[in-house]
PDB file of C-alpha atoms in Angstrom:
ATOM      1  CA  MET A   1    -126.978 -35.428-224.488  1.00 56.00           C
ATOM      2  CA  ALA A   2    -128.554 -37.814-222.368  1.00 75.00           C
ATOM      3  CA  ILE A   3    -124.387 -38.930-221.055  1.00 85.00           C
ATOM      4  CA  THR A   4    -122.369 -35.762-219.479  1.00 91.00           C
ATOM      5  CA  LEU A   5    -118.192 -36.788-219.288  1.00 93.00           C
ATOM      6  CA  ILE A   6    -117.719 -35.156-215.354  1.00 94.00           C
ATOM      7  CA  ASP A   7    -114.646 -34.118-213.336  1.00 93.00           C
ATOM      8  CA  THR A   8    -116.285 -33.330-210.177  1.00 92.00           C
ATOM      9  CA  LEU A   9    -119.583 -34.312-208.507  1.00 92.00           C
ATOM     10  CA  PRO A  10    -122.565 -32.164-209.232  1.00 92.00           C
ATOM     11  CA  LYS A  11    -123.961 -30.423-206.027  1.00 94.00           C
ATOM     12  CA  PHE A  12    -125.940 -32.274-203.760  1.00 95.00           C
ATOM     13  CA  ILE A  13    -127.932 -32.256-200.469  1.00 93.00           C
ATOM     14  CA  SER A  14    -128.700 -35.317-197.924  1.00 93.00           C
ATOM     15  CA  THR A  15    -132.164 -35.993-197.215  1.00 92.00           C
ATOM     16  CA  GLU A  16    -131.840 -34.076-193.438  1.00 93.00           C
ATOM     17  CA  GLU A  17    -130.486 -31.692-194.699  1.00 91.00           C
ATOM     18  CA  HIS A  18    -133.917 -31.088-197.310  1.00 90.00           C
ATOM     19  CA  ARG A  19    -136.350 -32.054-194.396  1.00 90.00           C
ATOM     20  CA  ASN A  20    -134.371 -29.210-192.665  1.00 88.00           C
ATOM     21  CA  LEU A  21    -134.636 -27.047-195.538  1.00 85.00           C
ATOM     22  CA  VAL A  22    -137.963 -27.645-196.531  1.00 84.00           C
ATOM     23  CA  ALA A  23    -138.300 -26.673-193.223  1.00 86.00           C
ATOM     24  CA  SER A  24    -137.598 -23.441-192.330  1.00 84.00           C
ATOM     25  CA  THR A  25    -139.297 -22.094-195.795  1.00 77.00           C
ATOM     26  CA  PRO A  26    -136.330 -21.766-198.335  1.00 75.00           C
ATOM     27  CA  ALA A  27    -137.203 -18.286-199.555  1.00 81.00           C
ATOM     28  CA  SER A  28    -137.303 -19.775-203.532  1.00 82.00           C
ATOM     29  CA  PHE A  29    -137.998 -23.601-203.394  1.00 79.00           C
ATOM     30  CA  ALA A  30    -135.809 -23.455-207.163  1.00 83.00           C
ATOM     31  CA  ASP A  31    -132.430 -22.539-204.895  1.00 84.00           C
ATOM     32  CA  ILE A  32    -132.868 -26.104-202.767  1.00 87.00           C
ATOM     33  CA  PRO A  33    -130.510 -28.635-204.220  1.00 91.00           C
ATOM     34  CA  PRO A  34    -131.449 -32.128-205.545  1.00 94.00           C
ATOM     35  CA  VAL A  35    -130.741 -34.629-202.922  1.00 94.00           C
ATOM     36  CA  LEU A  36    -128.840 -37.955-202.813  1.00 95.00           C
ATOM     37  CA  ARG A  37    -131.322 -40.612-202.390  1.00 95.00           C
ATOM     38  CA  HIS A  38    -128.097 -43.424-202.264  1.00 95.00           C
ATOM     39  CA  LYS A  39    -124.123 -43.246-202.005  1.00 95.00           C
ATOM     40  CA  GLU A  40    -123.014 -46.309-203.494  1.00 94.00           C
ATOM     41  CA  GLU A  41    -119.076 -47.206-202.556  1.00 93.00           C
ATOM     42  CA  ASN A  42    -116.908 -49.990-205.035  1.00 90.00           C
ATOM     43  CA  VAL A  43    -119.182 -49.832-207.832  1.00 90.00           C
ATOM     44  CA  SER A  44    -117.956 -50.209-211.356  1.00 84.00           C
ATOM     45  CA  ASP A  45    -118.712 -50.209-214.885  1.00 68.00           C
ATOM     46  CA  SER A  46    -115.789 -49.921-217.135  1.00 71.00           C
ATOM     47  CA  ALA A  47    -114.053 -48.835-214.028  1.00 82.00           C
ATOM     48  CA  ASN A  48    -114.235 -49.098-210.369  1.00 90.00           C
ATOM     49  CA  GLY A  49    -115.486 -46.264-208.578  1.00 92.00           C
ATOM     50  CA  GLU A  50    -118.946 -44.312-206.572  1.00 94.00           C
ATOM     51  CA  LEU A  51    -122.662 -44.210-207.734  1.00 94.00           C
ATOM     52  CA  TYR A  52    -124.573 -40.966-206.596  1.00 96.00           C
ATOM     53  CA  VAL A  53    -128.444 -41.582-206.990  1.00 96.00           C
ATOM     54  CA  ILE A  54    -128.916 -37.962-207.185  1.00 96.00           C
ATOM     55  CA  GLU A  55    -132.102 -36.066-207.764  1.00 94.00           C
ATOM     56  CA  SER A  56    -130.983 -34.336-210.779  1.00 93.00           C
ATOM     57  CA  HIS A  57    -128.479 -37.029-211.921  1.00 94.00           C
ATOM     58  CA  LEU A  58    -127.313 -40.590-211.990  1.00 95.00           C
ATOM     59  CA  VAL A  59    -123.971 -39.868-211.613  1.00 95.00           C
ATOM     60  CA  PHE A  60    -120.124 -42.070-211.989  1.00 94.00           C
ATOM     61  CA  LEU A  61    -117.538 -40.986-210.642  1.00 93.00           C
ATOM     62  CA  SER A  62    -114.181 -42.966-210.830  1.00 92.00           C
ATOM     63  CA  ALA A  63    -111.401 -43.219-208.362  1.00 89.00           C
ATOM     64  CA  THR A  64    -109.594 -41.566-210.838  1.00 90.00           C
ATOM     65  CA  GLY A  65    -112.076 -39.022-209.855  1.00 89.00           C
ATOM     66  CA  ARG A  66    -113.623 -38.657-213.512  1.00 93.00           C
ATOM     67  CA  GLY A  67    -116.615 -40.026-214.359  1.00 92.00           C
ATOM     68  CA  PHE A  68    -120.318 -39.698-216.385  1.00 93.00           C
ATOM     69  CA  GLN A  69    -123.693 -38.662-215.675  1.00 94.00           C
ATOM     70  CA  VAL A  70    -127.046 -39.715-217.315  1.00 93.00           C
ATOM     71  CA  GLU A  71    -129.794 -37.393-216.944  1.00 92.00           C
ATOM     72  CA  TYR A  72    -133.547 -39.276-216.103  1.00 93.00           C
ATOM     73  CA  PRO A  73    -135.610 -39.344-218.867  1.00 91.00           C
ATOM     74  CA  SER A  74    -132.718 -40.669-220.973  1.00 91.00           C
ATOM     75  CA  ILE A  75    -133.201 -44.161-218.541  1.00 92.00           C
ATOM     76  CA  THR A  76    -135.613 -46.096-221.597  1.00 90.00           C
ATOM     77  CA  LEU A  77    -135.796 -48.896-218.685  1.00 91.00           C
ATOM     78  CA  HIS A  78    -133.472 -49.863-215.383  1.00 93.00           C
ATOM     79  CA  ALA A  79    -133.682 -53.374-213.726  1.00 94.00           C
ATOM     80  CA  ILE A  80    -131.951 -55.485-211.752  1.00 93.00           C
ATOM     81  CA  SER A  81    -129.962 -58.802-213.580  1.00 92.00           C
ATOM     82  CA  ARG A  82    -128.964 -61.753-212.406  1.00 87.00           C
ATOM     83  CA  GLY A  83    -127.438 -62.409-215.661  1.00 81.00           C
ATOM     84  CA  GLU A  84    -123.874 -63.809-216.666  1.00 81.00           C
ATOM     85  CA  LYS A  85    -121.555 -61.299-214.865  1.00 79.00           C
ATOM     86  CA  GLY A  86    -123.360 -61.939-211.154  1.00 85.00           C
ATOM     87  CA  PRO A  87    -125.806 -59.189-209.769  1.00 91.00           C
ATOM     88  CA  SER A  88    -125.977 -55.901-210.709  1.00 92.00           C
ATOM     89  CA  ILE A  89    -128.361 -52.811-211.874  1.00 93.00           C
ATOM     90  CA  TYR A  90    -129.517 -52.465-216.192  1.00 92.00           C
ATOM     91  CA  CYS A  91    -130.065 -49.592-218.024  1.00 92.00           C
ATOM     92  CA  GLN A  92    -130.774 -48.776-221.562  1.00 92.00           C
ATOM     93  CA  LEU A  93    -130.570 -45.458-222.340  1.00 91.00           C
ATOM     94  CA  ASP A  94    -132.160 -43.686-225.581  1.00 88.00           C
ATOM     95  CA  GLU A  95    -129.327 -41.145-227.038  1.00 78.00           C
ATOM     96  CA  GLY A  96    -131.387 -40.121-229.661  1.00 69.00           C
ATOM     97  CA  ALA A  97    -131.019 -36.829-230.744  1.00 43.00           C
ATOM     98  CA  PRO A  98    -133.307 -34.113-228.404  1.00 51.00           C
ATOM     99  CA  ALA A  99    -136.395 -32.820-230.012  1.00 45.00           C
ATOM    100  CA  ALA A 100    -137.251 -29.525-230.533  1.00 40.00           C
ATOM    101  CA  GLU A 101    -139.397 -26.586-228.951  1.00 43.00           C
ATOM    102  CA  ASN A 102    -142.248 -28.273-231.211  1.00 42.00           C
ATOM    103  CA  GLY A 103    -141.868 -32.087-229.823  1.00 45.00           C
ATOM    104  CA  GLN A 104    -141.195 -32.242-233.767  1.00 48.00           C
ATOM    105  CA  PRO A 105    -138.021 -34.637-234.708  1.00 49.00           C
ATOM    106  CA  GLN A 106    -134.790 -32.029-235.779  1.00 49.00           C
ATOM    107  CA  ASN A 107    -132.218 -32.907-238.883  1.00 49.00           C
ATOM    108  CA  GLY A 108    -134.781 -34.547-240.646  1.00 48.00           C
ATOM    109  CA  GLU A 109    -134.781 -37.465-238.550  1.00 48.00           C
ATOM    110  CA  GLU A 110    -137.307 -40.076-237.912  1.00 51.00           C
ATOM    111  CA  GLU A 111    -139.180 -39.771-234.845  1.00 54.00           C
ATOM    112  CA  ASP A 112    -138.573 -43.490-234.087  1.00 55.00           C
ATOM    113  CA  VAL A 113    -134.082 -44.141-234.632  1.00 57.00           C
ATOM    114  CA  SER A 114    -132.630 -43.491-231.527  1.00 63.00           C
ATOM    115  CA  ASP A 115    -129.576 -45.283-230.408  1.00 78.00           C
ATOM    116  CA  MET A 116    -129.391 -46.931-227.631  1.00 85.00           C
ATOM    117  CA  ARG A 117    -127.031 -47.765-225.478  1.00 87.00           C
ATOM    118  CA  GLU A 118    -126.652 -50.138-222.302  1.00 89.00           C
ATOM    119  CA  LEU A 119    -124.778 -49.078-219.060  1.00 89.00           C
ATOM    120  CA  THR A 120    -125.197 -52.379-216.464  1.00 90.00           C
ATOM    121  CA  ILE A 121    -124.226 -51.077-212.923  1.00 90.00           C
ATOM    122  CA  LEU A 122    -121.902 -54.017-210.576  1.00 93.00           C
ATOM    123  CA  PRO A 123    -121.795 -52.814-207.167  1.00 92.00           C
ATOM    124  CA  LYS A 124    -119.493 -55.407-204.924  1.00 91.00           C
ATOM    125  CA  ASP A 125    -122.138 -56.051-202.192  1.00 91.00           C
ATOM    126  CA  PRO A 126    -125.155 -57.559-204.033  1.00 90.00           C
ATOM    127  CA  SER A 127    -127.483 -56.845-201.185  1.00 92.00           C
ATOM    128  CA  ALA A 128    -127.366 -53.690-202.537  1.00 93.00           C
ATOM    129  CA  LEU A 129    -129.091 -53.682-205.547  1.00 93.00           C
ATOM    130  CA  GLU A 130    -132.715 -53.503-204.164  1.00 94.00           C
ATOM    131  CA  SER A 131    -131.301 -49.955-203.058  1.00 94.00           C
ATOM    132  CA  ILE A 132    -130.087 -48.910-205.405  1.00 95.00           C
ATOM    133  CA  PHE A 133    -133.170 -49.623-207.760  1.00 95.00           C
ATOM    134  CA  GLU A 134    -135.026 -48.639-205.781  1.00 95.00           C
ATOM    135  CA  ALA A 135    -133.186 -44.872-205.032  1.00 95.00           C
ATOM    136  CA  LEU A 136    -133.642 -45.153-208.923  1.00 95.00           C
ATOM    137  CA  SER A 137    -136.951 -45.537-209.232  1.00 94.00           C
ATOM    138  CA  LEU A 138    -137.807 -42.919-207.308  1.00 94.00           C
ATOM    139  CA  CYS A 139    -135.971 -39.892-209.328  1.00 94.00           C
ATOM    140  CA  ALA A 140    -136.633 -40.969-212.744  1.00 93.00           C
ATOM    141  CA  SER A 141    -140.426 -40.888-211.290  1.00 92.00           C
ATOM    142  CA  LEU A 142    -139.172 -37.363-210.818  1.00 92.00           C
ATOM    143  CA  HIS A 143    -138.906 -36.945-214.495  1.00 88.00           C
ATOM    144  CA  PRO A 144    -141.463 -37.821-216.741  1.00 83.00           C
ATOM    145  CA  ASP A 145    -140.939 -38.970-220.492  1.00 75.00           C
ATOM    146  CA  PRO A 146    -141.649 -35.222-222.664  1.00 68.00           C
ATOM    147  CA  GLY A 147    -143.589 -37.350-224.908  1.00 65.00           C
ATOM    148  CA  ALA A 148    -145.710 -38.655-222.393  1.00 62.00           C
ATOM    149  CA  GLU A 149    -147.731 -35.783-222.648  1.00 57.00           C
ATOM    150  CA  ASP A 150    -148.241 -36.001-226.122  1.00 55.00           C
ATOM    151  CA  GLU A 151    -149.373 -39.128-225.454  1.00 53.00           C
ATOM    152  CA  MET A 152    -152.088 -37.957-222.677  1.00 52.00           C
ATOM    153  CA  ASP A 153    -153.959 -35.615-225.033  1.00 53.00           C
ATOM    154  CA  ASP A 154    -154.952 -38.241-227.587  1.00 54.00           C
ATOM    155  CA  ASP A 155    -156.534 -39.559-224.278  1.00 53.00           C
ATOM    156  CA  ASP A 156    -159.564 -36.230-224.108  1.00 54.00           C
ATOM    157  CA  ASP A 157    -161.715 -38.869-226.036  1.00 55.00           C
ATOM    158  CA  ALA A 158    -162.106 -40.738-222.606  1.00 58.00           C
ATOM    159  CA  PHE A 159    -163.626 -38.609-220.469  1.00 61.00           C
ATOM    160  CA  VAL A 160    -167.533 -37.917-221.324  1.00 61.00           C
ATOM    161  CA  ASP A 161    -169.456 -35.062-219.941  1.00 64.00           C
ATOM    162  CA  PRO A 162    -172.733 -36.888-218.093  1.00 62.00           C
ATOM    163  CA  GLY A 163    -175.036 -34.407-219.685  1.00 64.00           C
ATOM    164  CA  GLU A 164    -174.843 -35.552-222.431  1.00 66.00           C
ATOM    165  CA  PHE A 165    -176.689 -38.712-220.556  1.00 62.00           C
ATOM    166  CA  GLU A 166    -180.447 -39.262-221.549  1.00 62.00           C
ATOM    167  CA  THR A 167    -182.213 -39.798-218.459  1.00 62.00           C
ATOM    168  CA  PHE A 168    -185.261 -42.073-218.450  1.00 57.00           C
ATOM    169  CA  ASN A 169    -188.072 -40.405-215.582  1.00 64.00           C
ATOM    170  CA  GLY A 170    -190.763 -42.409-217.203  1.00 63.00           C
ATOM    171  CA  ASP A 171    -193.068 -44.922-216.069  1.00 64.00           C
ATOM    172  CA  ALA A 172    -193.224 -48.739-216.055  1.00 59.00           C
ATOM    173  CA  ASP A 173    -195.406 -48.194-219.768  1.00 58.00           C
ATOM    174  CA  GLN A 174    -193.020 -45.636-221.935  1.00 62.00           C
ATOM    175  CA  GLU A 175    -190.180 -47.647-223.182  1.00 62.00           C
ATOM    176  CA  LEU A 176    -186.605 -47.229-222.479  1.00 57.00           C
ATOM    177  CA  SER A 177    -183.671 -46.016-224.958  1.00 60.00           C
ATOM    178  CA  GLU A 178    -181.340 -48.937-226.383  1.00 63.00           C
ATOM    179  CA  VAL A 179    -179.547 -47.616-223.168  1.00 61.00           C
ATOM    180  CA  GLY A 180    -181.470 -48.251-221.373  1.00 60.00           C
ATOM    181  CA  ARG A 181    -182.913 -51.546-221.469  1.00 61.00           C
ATOM    182  CA  VAL A 182    -179.000 -53.058-221.978  1.00 61.00           C
ATOM    183  CA  ARG A 183    -178.249 -51.346-218.361  1.00 60.00           C
ATOM    184  CA  SER A 184    -181.315 -52.950-217.342  1.00 60.00           C
ATOM    185  CA  ASP A 185    -180.366 -56.423-218.301  1.00 59.00           C
ATOM    186  CA  PHE A 186    -177.216 -55.810-216.748  1.00 58.00           C
ATOM    187  CA  LEU A 187    -179.019 -55.093-213.229  1.00 59.00           C
ATOM    188  CA  ASN A 188    -181.636 -56.923-213.798  1.00 61.00           C
ATOM    189  CA  ASN A 189    -179.194 -60.020-215.217  1.00 61.00           C
ATOM    190  CA  SER A 190    -176.381 -59.777-213.186  1.00 58.00           C
ATOM    191  CA  ARG A 191    -174.788 -62.984-212.195  1.00 57.00           C
ATOM    192  CA  PHE A 192    -172.295 -64.557-214.168  1.00 57.00           C
ATOM    193  CA  ALA A 193    -172.612 -66.471-216.976  1.00 56.00           C
ATOM    194  CA  PRO A 194    -169.327 -67.677-219.037  1.00 59.00           C
ATOM    195  CA  TYR A 195    -170.862 -68.388-222.776  1.00 53.00           C
TER     196      TYR A 195
END
């Protein structure tokens, strides 16, 4: 599920603590907690609270101690909005059922059908929008779309082995192949011709 209700903050460290941990060569890099990239106080969603942009999750914790965390792969869009509610961060969240391990949809659902939610983050300080957006973008880039790997498989034919082409090694009396003639025409007539 994309959104999880929480009543405690997930464990995180500051960028300075991360720098010191990495410099000391820890026993396992997997044991290093995620880094807090931005913290903003006085943020409202449906309640007032604090926003934590952590490398593992986007977290909102209200003044009552209850809140939610969002997984970055479920954030399909984030942008700065200057709409009617005032300057804010607008997010679209994909609440669709997670796919099975083989990449096929579960429960017989169509792959293209998903439930979308909107999240609007309104900081009291509008000058914080840029830094929140930059931190959100950085953290989202650390969690690529799981389906993007499958799309890359379709591009295997885009890469061509250079050994598959014939190289013209003849003299001026021999004729170029069709590809060679096109290449020769391009090299000899490389001026701009818009029509």
